[in-house]
Each structure stands twice: as C-alpha cells, then as structure tokens.
Coordinates of C-alpha atoms in Angstrom, one line a residue:
M1 CA -70.8 103.8 64.1
E2 CA -70.9 104.1 60.3
T3 CA -73.3 102.2 58.2
T4 CA -71.8 100.8 55.0
K5 CA -72.1 97.6 53.0
D6 CA -71.7 94.3 54.7
I7 CA -68.6 92.2 54.0
P8 CA -69.9 88.7 53.3
D9 CA -66.5 87.0 53.9
F10 CA -65.4 89.1 56.9
P11 CA -62.3 87.4 58.2
L12 CA -62.3 85.5 61.5
I13 CA -61.1 88.0 64.1
I14 CA -57.9 87.8 66.0
S15 CA -58.6 90.1 69.0
V16 CA -55.4 91.5 70.5
D17 CA -57.1 93.0 73.5
D18 CA -59.4 91.0 75.7
H19 CA -59.3 90.2 79.4
T20 CA -59.3 87.3 81.7
V21 CA -60.7 87.3 85.3
E22 CA -58.4 85.0 87.1
P23 CA -59.9 82.0 88.9
A24 CA -59.7 82.1 92.7
D25 CA -57.0 79.4 92.8
V26 CA -54.4 80.8 90.5
W27 CA -52.0 81.8 93.3
Q28 CA -53.2 79.6 96.1
S29 CA -52.5 76.5 94.0
R30 CA -49.0 77.6 93.0
L31 CA -47.3 79.6 95.8
P32 CA -45.2 78.0 98.5
K33 CA -47.2 77.2 101.6
K34 CA -45.6 79.9 103.7
Y35 CA -47.1 82.6 101.4
L36 CA -50.6 81.3 101.2
D37 CA -51.9 83.7 104.0
T38 CA -50.3 86.8 102.4
G39 CA -50.5 85.9 98.7
P40 CA -53.5 86.6 96.5
R41 CA -56.7 84.8 97.8
I42 CA -60.4 85.3 97.5
V43 CA -62.9 86.1 100.3
R44 CA -66.5 87.0 100.2
A45 CA -67.4 90.1 102.1
P46 CA -69.8 93.1 102.0
L47 CA -69.1 96.4 100.4
K48 CA -69.0 99.4 102.6
E49 CA -68.5 102.1 100.0
I50 CA -67.1 102.5 96.5
S51 CA -66.3 105.4 94.2
F52 CA -64.5 106.1 90.9
L53 CA -63.8 109.8 90.5
G54 CA -60.9 111.7 89.0
G55 CA -59.5 108.4 87.5
R56 CA -59.2 106.8 91.0
F57 CA -61.0 103.6 92.0
R58 CA -61.7 103.5 95.8
P59 CA -63.5 100.5 97.2
V60 CA -63.9 99.9 101.0
M61 CA -64.6 96.4 102.3
G62 CA -67.0 96.0 105.1
A63 CA -66.5 93.7 108.1
P64 CA -68.3 90.3 108.4
G65 CA -71.9 90.9 109.3
D66 CA -72.0 94.5 108.0
D67 CA -74.8 95.5 105.8
G68 CA -74.0 96.0 102.1
P69 CA -74.0 93.9 98.9
L70 CA -71.8 90.9 99.0
G71 CA -68.9 90.5 96.6
D72 CA -65.8 88.4 96.0
W73 CA -62.6 90.3 97.1
W74 CA -59.0 89.7 96.3
L75 CA -56.8 90.0 99.4
Y76 CA -53.0 90.4 99.0
E77 CA -50.8 91.8 101.7
G78 CA -52.8 94.8 102.8
L79 CA -54.7 95.2 99.5
Q80 CA -58.5 94.6 99.3
R81 CA -59.7 94.6 95.7
P82 CA -63.3 93.5 94.8
L83 CA -64.5 92.0 91.6
T84 CA -66.9 94.5 90.0
R85 CA -69.4 94.6 87.2
L86 CA -66.9 96.6 85.1
D87 CA -64.6 93.6 85.2
T88 CA -67.1 91.5 83.4
A89 CA -70.0 93.5 81.8
V90 CA -70.8 91.6 78.6
G91 CA -74.3 90.2 78.5
Y92 CA -75.8 93.2 80.3
S93 CA -77.4 96.2 78.8
R94 CA -75.6 99.5 79.0
D95 CA -78.1 100.8 81.5
E96 CA -77.5 97.8 83.8
I97 CA -73.7 98.2 84.0
K98 CA -73.0 100.0 87.3
L99 CA -70.0 100.4 89.6
E100 CA -70.9 97.5 91.9
V101 CA -69.3 94.5 93.5
I102 CA -70.1 91.0 92.3
T103 CA -69.3 87.4 92.9
Y104 CA -68.0 84.8 90.5
E105 CA -71.5 83.4 90.2
Q106 CA -72.7 86.8 89.0
M107 CA -70.3 87.1 86.1
R108 CA -70.4 85.6 82.7
P109 CA -68.5 82.2 83.0
G110 CA -66.5 83.0 79.8
S111 CA -64.7 85.6 81.9
Y112 CA -62.7 82.9 83.8
D113 CA -63.6 79.5 82.2
V114 CA -61.7 78.4 79.0
P115 CA -64.4 76.3 77.3
Q116 CA -67.0 79.0 78.0
R117 CA -64.6 81.7 76.7
L118 CA -64.2 79.8 73.4
A119 CA -68.0 79.5 73.1
D120 CA -68.4 83.3 73.6
M121 CA -65.6 83.8 71.0
D122 CA -67.6 81.6 68.5
V123 CA -70.7 83.8 69.0
N124 CA -68.6 86.9 68.3
H125 CA -66.8 85.6 65.1
V126 CA -63.5 85.6 67.0
Q127 CA -61.0 82.9 66.3
S128 CA -58.1 83.8 68.6
S129 CA -57.6 86.2 71.5
V130 CA -54.9 87.9 73.6
C131 CA -56.0 88.5 77.2
F132 CA -54.7 91.1 79.6
P133 CA -54.9 90.4 83.4
S134 CA -57.5 91.7 85.9
F135 CA -56.3 91.4 89.5
P136 CA -52.6 91.9 88.7
R137 CA -53.8 95.0 86.7
F138 CA -52.7 95.6 83.1
C139 CA -49.0 95.1 83.5
G140 CA -48.6 93.6 87.0
Q141 CA -48.7 96.9 89.0
T142 CA -50.3 95.0 91.9
F143 CA -47.1 93.0 92.5
T144 CA -44.8 95.9 91.8
E145 CA -46.6 98.0 94.5
A146 CA -46.4 95.2 97.1
A147 CA -43.9 95.3 99.9
D148 CA -42.5 91.8 99.5
H149 CA -40.8 91.6 96.1
E150 CA -39.7 88.0 96.8
L151 CA -43.3 87.1 97.0
G152 CA -44.1 89.4 94.1
L153 CA -41.7 87.6 91.8
L154 CA -43.3 84.3 92.7
C155 CA -46.7 85.8 92.0
V156 CA -45.6 87.0 88.6
Q157 CA -44.2 83.6 87.8
A158 CA -47.3 81.8 89.1
Y159 CA -49.5 84.0 86.9
N160 CA -47.3 83.3 83.8
D161 CA -47.4 79.6 84.5
W162 CA -51.2 79.7 84.8
M163 CA -51.5 81.8 81.6
V164 CA -49.3 79.5 79.5
E165 CA -50.2 76.1 80.9
E166 CA -53.9 76.5 81.7
W167 CA -55.5 79.5 80.2
C168 CA -53.6 78.9 76.9
G169 CA -53.2 75.2 77.5
P170 CA -54.7 72.2 75.6
Q171 CA -58.3 73.2 76.3
A172 CA -57.8 76.4 74.4
Q173 CA -57.0 74.6 71.2
G174 CA -54.4 77.3 70.2
R175 CA -57.1 80.0 70.2
L176 CA -55.9 81.8 73.3
I177 CA -52.6 83.6 72.9
P178 CA -50.4 84.1 76.0
L179 CA -49.5 87.5 77.3
T180 CA -47.2 87.4 80.3
L181 CA -46.0 89.7 83.1
I182 CA -42.6 90.8 84.3
P183 CA -41.3 92.0 87.7
L184 CA -41.3 95.7 86.8
W185 CA -39.0 96.6 89.8
D186 CA -35.9 94.8 88.3
A187 CA -35.0 95.0 84.6
E188 CA -32.6 92.0 84.9
L189 CA -35.3 89.8 86.5
A190 CA -37.7 91.1 83.8
A191 CA -35.3 90.1 81.1
A192 CA -35.0 86.6 82.6
E193 CA -38.7 86.2 82.7
V194 CA -39.1 87.3 79.1
R195 CA -36.6 84.7 78.1
R196 CA -38.2 82.0 80.3
N197 CA -41.5 82.5 78.6
A198 CA -40.2 83.0 75.1
A199 CA -38.6 79.6 75.4
R200 CA -42.1 78.1 75.7
G201 CA -43.5 80.1 72.8
V202 CA -44.7 83.4 74.3
R203 CA -44.4 86.4 72.1
A204 CA -46.1 89.2 74.0
V205 CA -45.4 90.8 77.4
A206 CA -47.3 93.5 79.2
F207 CA -45.6 96.8 80.1
S208 CA -46.5 100.2 81.5
E209 CA -47.5 103.0 79.1
I210 CA -45.8 105.6 81.4
P211 CA -43.5 103.8 83.9
P212 CA -42.7 107.0 85.9
H213 CA -46.3 107.1 87.0
L214 CA -45.5 103.9 88.8
G215 CA -42.3 105.3 90.4
L216 CA -40.2 103.6 87.8
P217 CA -37.6 104.9 85.3
S218 CA -38.7 106.3 82.0
V219 CA -37.9 104.8 78.6
H220 CA -35.5 107.6 78.0
S221 CA -33.1 106.1 80.6
D222 CA -30.9 103.1 80.1
D223 CA -32.5 101.3 83.1
W224 CA -34.8 99.2 80.9
D225 CA -32.1 98.1 78.4
P226 CA -31.8 94.5 79.7
F227 CA -35.5 94.1 79.3
L228 CA -35.6 95.7 75.9
A229 CA -32.7 93.6 74.7
A230 CA -34.5 90.4 75.8
C231 CA -37.7 91.5 73.9
A232 CA -35.7 92.3 70.8
E233 CA -33.7 89.1 70.9
T234 CA -36.8 86.9 71.4
G235 CA -39.2 88.7 69.1
T236 CA -41.4 89.5 72.1
V237 CA -43.8 92.4 71.5
I238 CA -44.3 94.9 74.3
A239 CA -48.0 95.4 74.9
M240 CA -49.2 98.5 76.7
H241 CA -52.9 98.8 77.7
I242 CA -54.6 102.0 78.6
G243 CA -54.4 102.4 82.4
S244 CA -51.1 100.4 82.7
S245 CA -49.6 103.4 84.4
S246 CA -52.2 103.2 87.2
R247 CA -53.3 106.7 86.3
M248 CA -56.2 107.1 83.9
P249 CA -56.3 110.6 82.3
S250 CA -58.8 113.0 83.9
T251 CA -59.2 116.7 84.5
S252 CA -60.1 117.0 88.2
K253 CA -60.7 115.0 91.3
D254 CA -64.4 115.2 90.9
A255 CA -64.5 114.6 87.1
P256 CA -67.0 111.7 86.4
P257 CA -65.7 108.5 84.8
A258 CA -67.2 109.7 81.4
V259 CA -64.5 112.3 81.2
G260 CA -61.7 109.8 81.5
S261 CA -63.4 107.3 79.2
T262 CA -63.5 109.9 76.5
I263 CA -59.8 110.8 76.7
T264 CA -58.3 107.4 77.5
F265 CA -56.2 107.5 74.4
A266 CA -54.1 110.3 75.9
N267 CA -51.8 108.0 77.8
C268 CA -51.1 106.1 74.6
C269 CA -50.4 109.3 72.8
F270 CA -47.9 110.5 75.5
S271 CA -46.3 107.1 75.6
M272 CA -45.9 106.8 71.9
V273 CA -44.1 110.1 71.7
D274 CA -41.8 109.0 74.5
W275 CA -40.8 105.9 72.6
L276 CA -40.4 107.7 69.2
M277 CA -38.1 110.3 70.8
S278 CA -36.2 107.8 73.1
G279 CA -33.8 106.4 70.5
K280 CA -34.7 102.9 71.6
F281 CA -36.0 101.8 68.2
E282 CA -32.6 102.6 66.7
R283 CA -30.7 100.9 69.5
F284 CA -32.9 97.9 69.4
P285 CA -34.1 97.6 65.8
N286 CA -36.1 94.4 66.4
L287 CA -38.3 96.0 69.1
R288 CA -42.1 96.1 68.5
I289 CA -44.7 97.8 70.7
M290 CA -48.5 97.8 70.6
Y291 CA -51.1 100.0 72.3
A292 CA -54.2 98.1 73.5
E293 CA -57.5 99.9 73.6
G294 CA -55.9 103.2 72.6
Q295 CA -57.9 103.5 69.3
I296 CA -56.1 104.9 66.3
G297 CA -57.8 108.2 65.1
W298 CA -55.3 110.4 67.0
I299 CA -52.2 108.9 65.4
P300 CA -51.9 110.9 62.1
Y301 CA -51.7 114.3 63.8
I302 CA -49.2 113.1 66.4
L303 CA -46.9 111.6 63.7
E304 CA -47.1 114.9 61.7
R305 CA -46.3 116.9 64.8
A306 CA -43.5 114.7 65.9
D307 CA -41.9 114.9 62.5
V308 CA -42.1 118.7 62.5
V309 CA -40.6 118.9 66.0
W310 CA -37.8 116.4 65.1
E311 CA -36.9 118.5 62.0
E312 CA -37.4 122.0 63.2
N313 CA -36.3 121.8 66.8
R314 CA -33.3 119.5 66.4
G315 CA -30.9 122.1 67.7
W316 CA -32.4 122.2 71.1
G317 CA -34.9 119.4 71.2
G318 CA -32.5 117.0 72.9
V319 CA -33.0 114.1 70.4
A320 CA -30.7 114.9 67.5
D321 CA -28.0 112.6 68.8
K322 CA -30.2 109.6 69.2
V323 CA -33.1 109.8 66.8
H324 CA -31.7 109.9 63.3
R325 CA -34.8 109.3 61.3
P326 CA -38.2 110.9 61.2
P327 CA -40.5 109.6 64.0
S328 CA -43.1 108.6 61.4
E329 CA -40.6 106.2 59.8
L330 CA -39.9 104.7 63.2
F331 CA -43.6 104.3 63.8
A332 CA -44.1 102.5 60.6
E333 CA -41.5 99.9 61.5
H334 CA -42.1 99.5 65.3
V335 CA -45.5 100.6 66.5
Y336 CA -49.0 99.1 66.3
G337 CA -52.3 100.8 67.3
C338 CA -55.2 98.7 68.4
F339 CA -58.9 99.6 68.1
F340 CA -62.4 98.2 68.6
D341 CA -64.6 101.1 67.4
D342 CA -62.9 103.9 65.5
A343 CA -64.6 104.8 62.2
F344 CA -62.6 108.1 62.0
G345 CA -59.3 106.3 62.3
L346 CA -60.3 103.9 59.5
R347 CA -61.3 106.7 57.3
N348 CA -57.7 108.0 57.7
L349 CA -56.0 104.7 57.4
D350 CA -53.6 105.9 54.7
A351 CA -52.0 108.3 57.2
I352 CA -51.5 105.5 59.7
G353 CA -50.6 102.5 57.6
V354 CA -52.6 99.4 57.1
G355 CA -49.7 97.3 58.4
N356 CA -49.8 99.2 61.8
V357 CA -53.4 98.5 62.9
L358 CA -54.8 95.6 64.9
Y359 CA -58.4 94.7 65.8
E360 CA -59.8 93.9 69.3
T361 CA -63.1 93.2 71.0
D362 CA -62.3 94.1 74.7
Y363 CA -64.3 91.1 76.0
P364 CA -65.7 91.1 78.8
H365 CA -65.4 94.8 79.7
S366 CA -68.1 97.4 79.4
D367 CA -66.7 98.9 76.2
S368 CA -66.7 95.6 74.5
T369 CA -68.3 95.2 71.1
W370 CA -69.2 91.6 72.0
P371 CA -71.3 89.9 70.6
K372 CA -71.3 92.2 67.5
S373 CA -67.7 92.8 66.8
R374 CA -68.1 91.4 63.3
Q375 CA -71.0 93.8 62.6
V376 CA -69.0 96.8 63.9
G377 CA -66.1 95.8 61.8
E378 CA -68.2 95.4 58.7
A379 CA -69.8 98.8 59.2
Q380 CA -66.5 100.6 59.7
M381 CA -64.4 98.7 57.2
G382 CA -66.8 98.4 54.3
H383 CA -65.0 101.0 52.3
L384 CA -61.6 99.2 52.5
A385 CA -60.2 96.7 50.0
P386 CA -60.6 93.0 51.1
E387 CA -56.8 92.6 51.5
A388 CA -56.7 95.6 53.9
V389 CA -59.6 94.2 56.0
E390 CA -57.8 90.8 56.1
R391 CA -54.6 92.5 57.4
I392 CA -56.3 94.6 60.1
V393 CA -58.6 91.8 61.4
R394 CA -56.0 89.0 61.5
G395 CA -53.0 89.2 59.2
N396 CA -51.0 91.8 61.1
A397 CA -51.6 90.0 64.4
I398 CA -50.4 86.7 62.9
E399 CA -47.2 88.3 61.8
L400 CA -46.6 90.3 64.9
L401 CA -47.4 87.5 67.4
G402 CA -45.7 84.7 65.5
L403 CA -48.9 82.7 65.1
T404 CA -49.5 79.8 62.7
P405 CA -50.7 80.7 59.2
E406 CA -54.2 79.6 60.5
G407 CA -54.0 82.2 63.2
L408 CA -53.4 79.9 66.2
W409 CA -50.8 79.9 68.9
R410 CA -48.4 77.0 68.1

C-alpha cells in the first residue's frame, strides 16, 4: 500500500463488489411445499474433513454424533456446503482467518442482517453496496449444476425476489443495490428473468467469466444472444466475479491457496479478451460488462497486446469479419474494471481510463479492506485530481448502475 497525502473530502464509497450470506429461510419461505425437502435448507452438523488445494474446495460433512467442529451446512439435492470463516472474515485478524466451518452465530451479523450491514457500511465510509451471492455462488452455478432445473429456476427466482424485496427493500434505504441471477442453462429463460427484474429497477445481473468451464457455450457463439439482447435493451450491466467459472486459476493440484489468490485476475484477463474478440459489443452496442475483484493493474498490457493482435493478425486471427475497431476502443466504451487494493493500476490510470474503473470493499471476505477502505483509497489515490477520485469512488458506479444523483438505488 502506498503512503501519500490524505484526501480530506474523500467521497462516500459506492462499493460494486461486496457479498451477502443468505439467511437460512431465503428458499424455505419461498419455494412450493413439494420442494422444501430438496430445495436449499440449513442443518447443523459436524465437519469430517476440509481442504482447499489446486483451486478446489472439498468439505466433507460428518454424521450426527461424529466428532468434529459444528457448522451450519446448506443442503440442496445431494449438495452439502458449509458456511466457512472465509465467507465472513471481517472483524478477525489475518492470523485468525482459517479454513474452518462456522455457524450463523459465529459470523459478523452484517453478513446477513440489513440494519447491521448498514452499520458496518457506516463504519467503513461506504454509502451504497452491490452484493454478490454466497450459497448460489457468484453467478448461480449451484442451481445450474443441479439435476432438477424446474426447481433450479424457482430457486433463482426466489433468490432474486429476496434480493430485491428484502435485502434491497425498505430497510436498506436505497443503500443496497440489487444484483440478480439468471438460469444459466437456458438463454431464453435468462432473458425473461433479466426483463422481469429490470421492470422493478434492477440494473445488474451476475454472469460467468468463462461459461465453457461450466459446460456452457462461449460468448463467441450465438447461444447467449437472447440474454445479451435483454441486457442491452434494459441497460442491465453484466457483472462477472472472479471464480464465477467455478474454476479458480492455479498451477497444480497441490498448489496452496496463496498461489491462486495471487493470480485470481487471470480469469478476468482471459474473459475480457474473449469479449473484446467476440464481436458482441458491435452487435449489441449498449452492452456493458464489469469484472468484480479482478483488480486493474493488468489491463494496460492486455489492451496493448489485443490491439497488436487485432491489427497484425487480422488475416488469420479469425476476428476481422466481426471486430471492426481496435479492442482498446471497445474496452473504453463497454468494460469496467473493479479494484479494492491496486496502487500499481492507479499509477497507470491514464492507460486504463478514469471512466472505466470502479471501487469495491469486498465485505465480508478475507481480502476485504473493511473497516479501512477509505484509508486505503486515500493512500492510493492521493496523487489523483479530486474529480478523478470522485469518478472512481462513486461517479462511474452511479452512471453505470442507474443510481440516483445521490448514489442510491431508486
């Protein structure tokens, strides 16, 4: 972290990447009765074993009466997924954050409770916040991977109803900004869900950074066009979080998590090149995409390289017939990078574009800068003009997400 001058009037933060831990009743209170025994539900059970190596998370639930620490587990069809300290780590020192199961009582209440979340936002100089899901995973992969897609669609819709009506409901005072899910297995259903939510003011939808990793079509195909058309028509930004392909970058099966954590930006990098070379921005000129938690320091080189490849390899590169402008120009009009701690990227802001950068806090994850997101921002943006700081910290988010001039959701 750089140390530079403080910014006395540092703007109130609009964080475009935080997370919610869903309350236990999100699905049990919304699904039809016949699905309550197979839909998502919470049980308390011991942990038998747990590992996170090579980018793969492997928890094993013990049987009732077994030895082992107790935790709260989501059950859904055959899935057993525990709540862990990594889901909600704020308030703990770095040395205390371990890969361990926890209960709701052992997590910070702001993880799942709206008034407590607003209080934690106040502590952190945050006005408004966009939250990605936890149990559904970052773009709803949990429901996509399930066997029963009729139930899966109901689960997606139940989550979106909870997100809009409760998490971002009256208690939130406009400070929580909805981010909804789609049924990834059907682009027509996805388009319908985008439009259903756009009609009630939603302007952001989660999507996978690399859909083929989920067994889905790539953005180079026409399969996603109904979904992309719906997003373009409604002004819904496509938000892609690191890990939304269910495959965190790593180098080997035994690589420790620190390896993957260092190179998490790689998926965003690959994804952005996909989009820039796909021709979709020219076919759908109102499309906007953003990369949550990908940081920004890598962007200048990738844009430089993409422009060179587009120009020099157009004869055989396979994109001359669909990408008619330099990728860097398409980036400037369609792509947003998000960061919470990237001094290098901010030193090279001219090569990225002040209008293409958004700020985030990653509450309540272990990487979060809470409760010092203002101090981090001041230290890293002290060399920038006040108007640039204003755009990065809140102005760009207001424009992209269709917020009120005051930075609130409707």
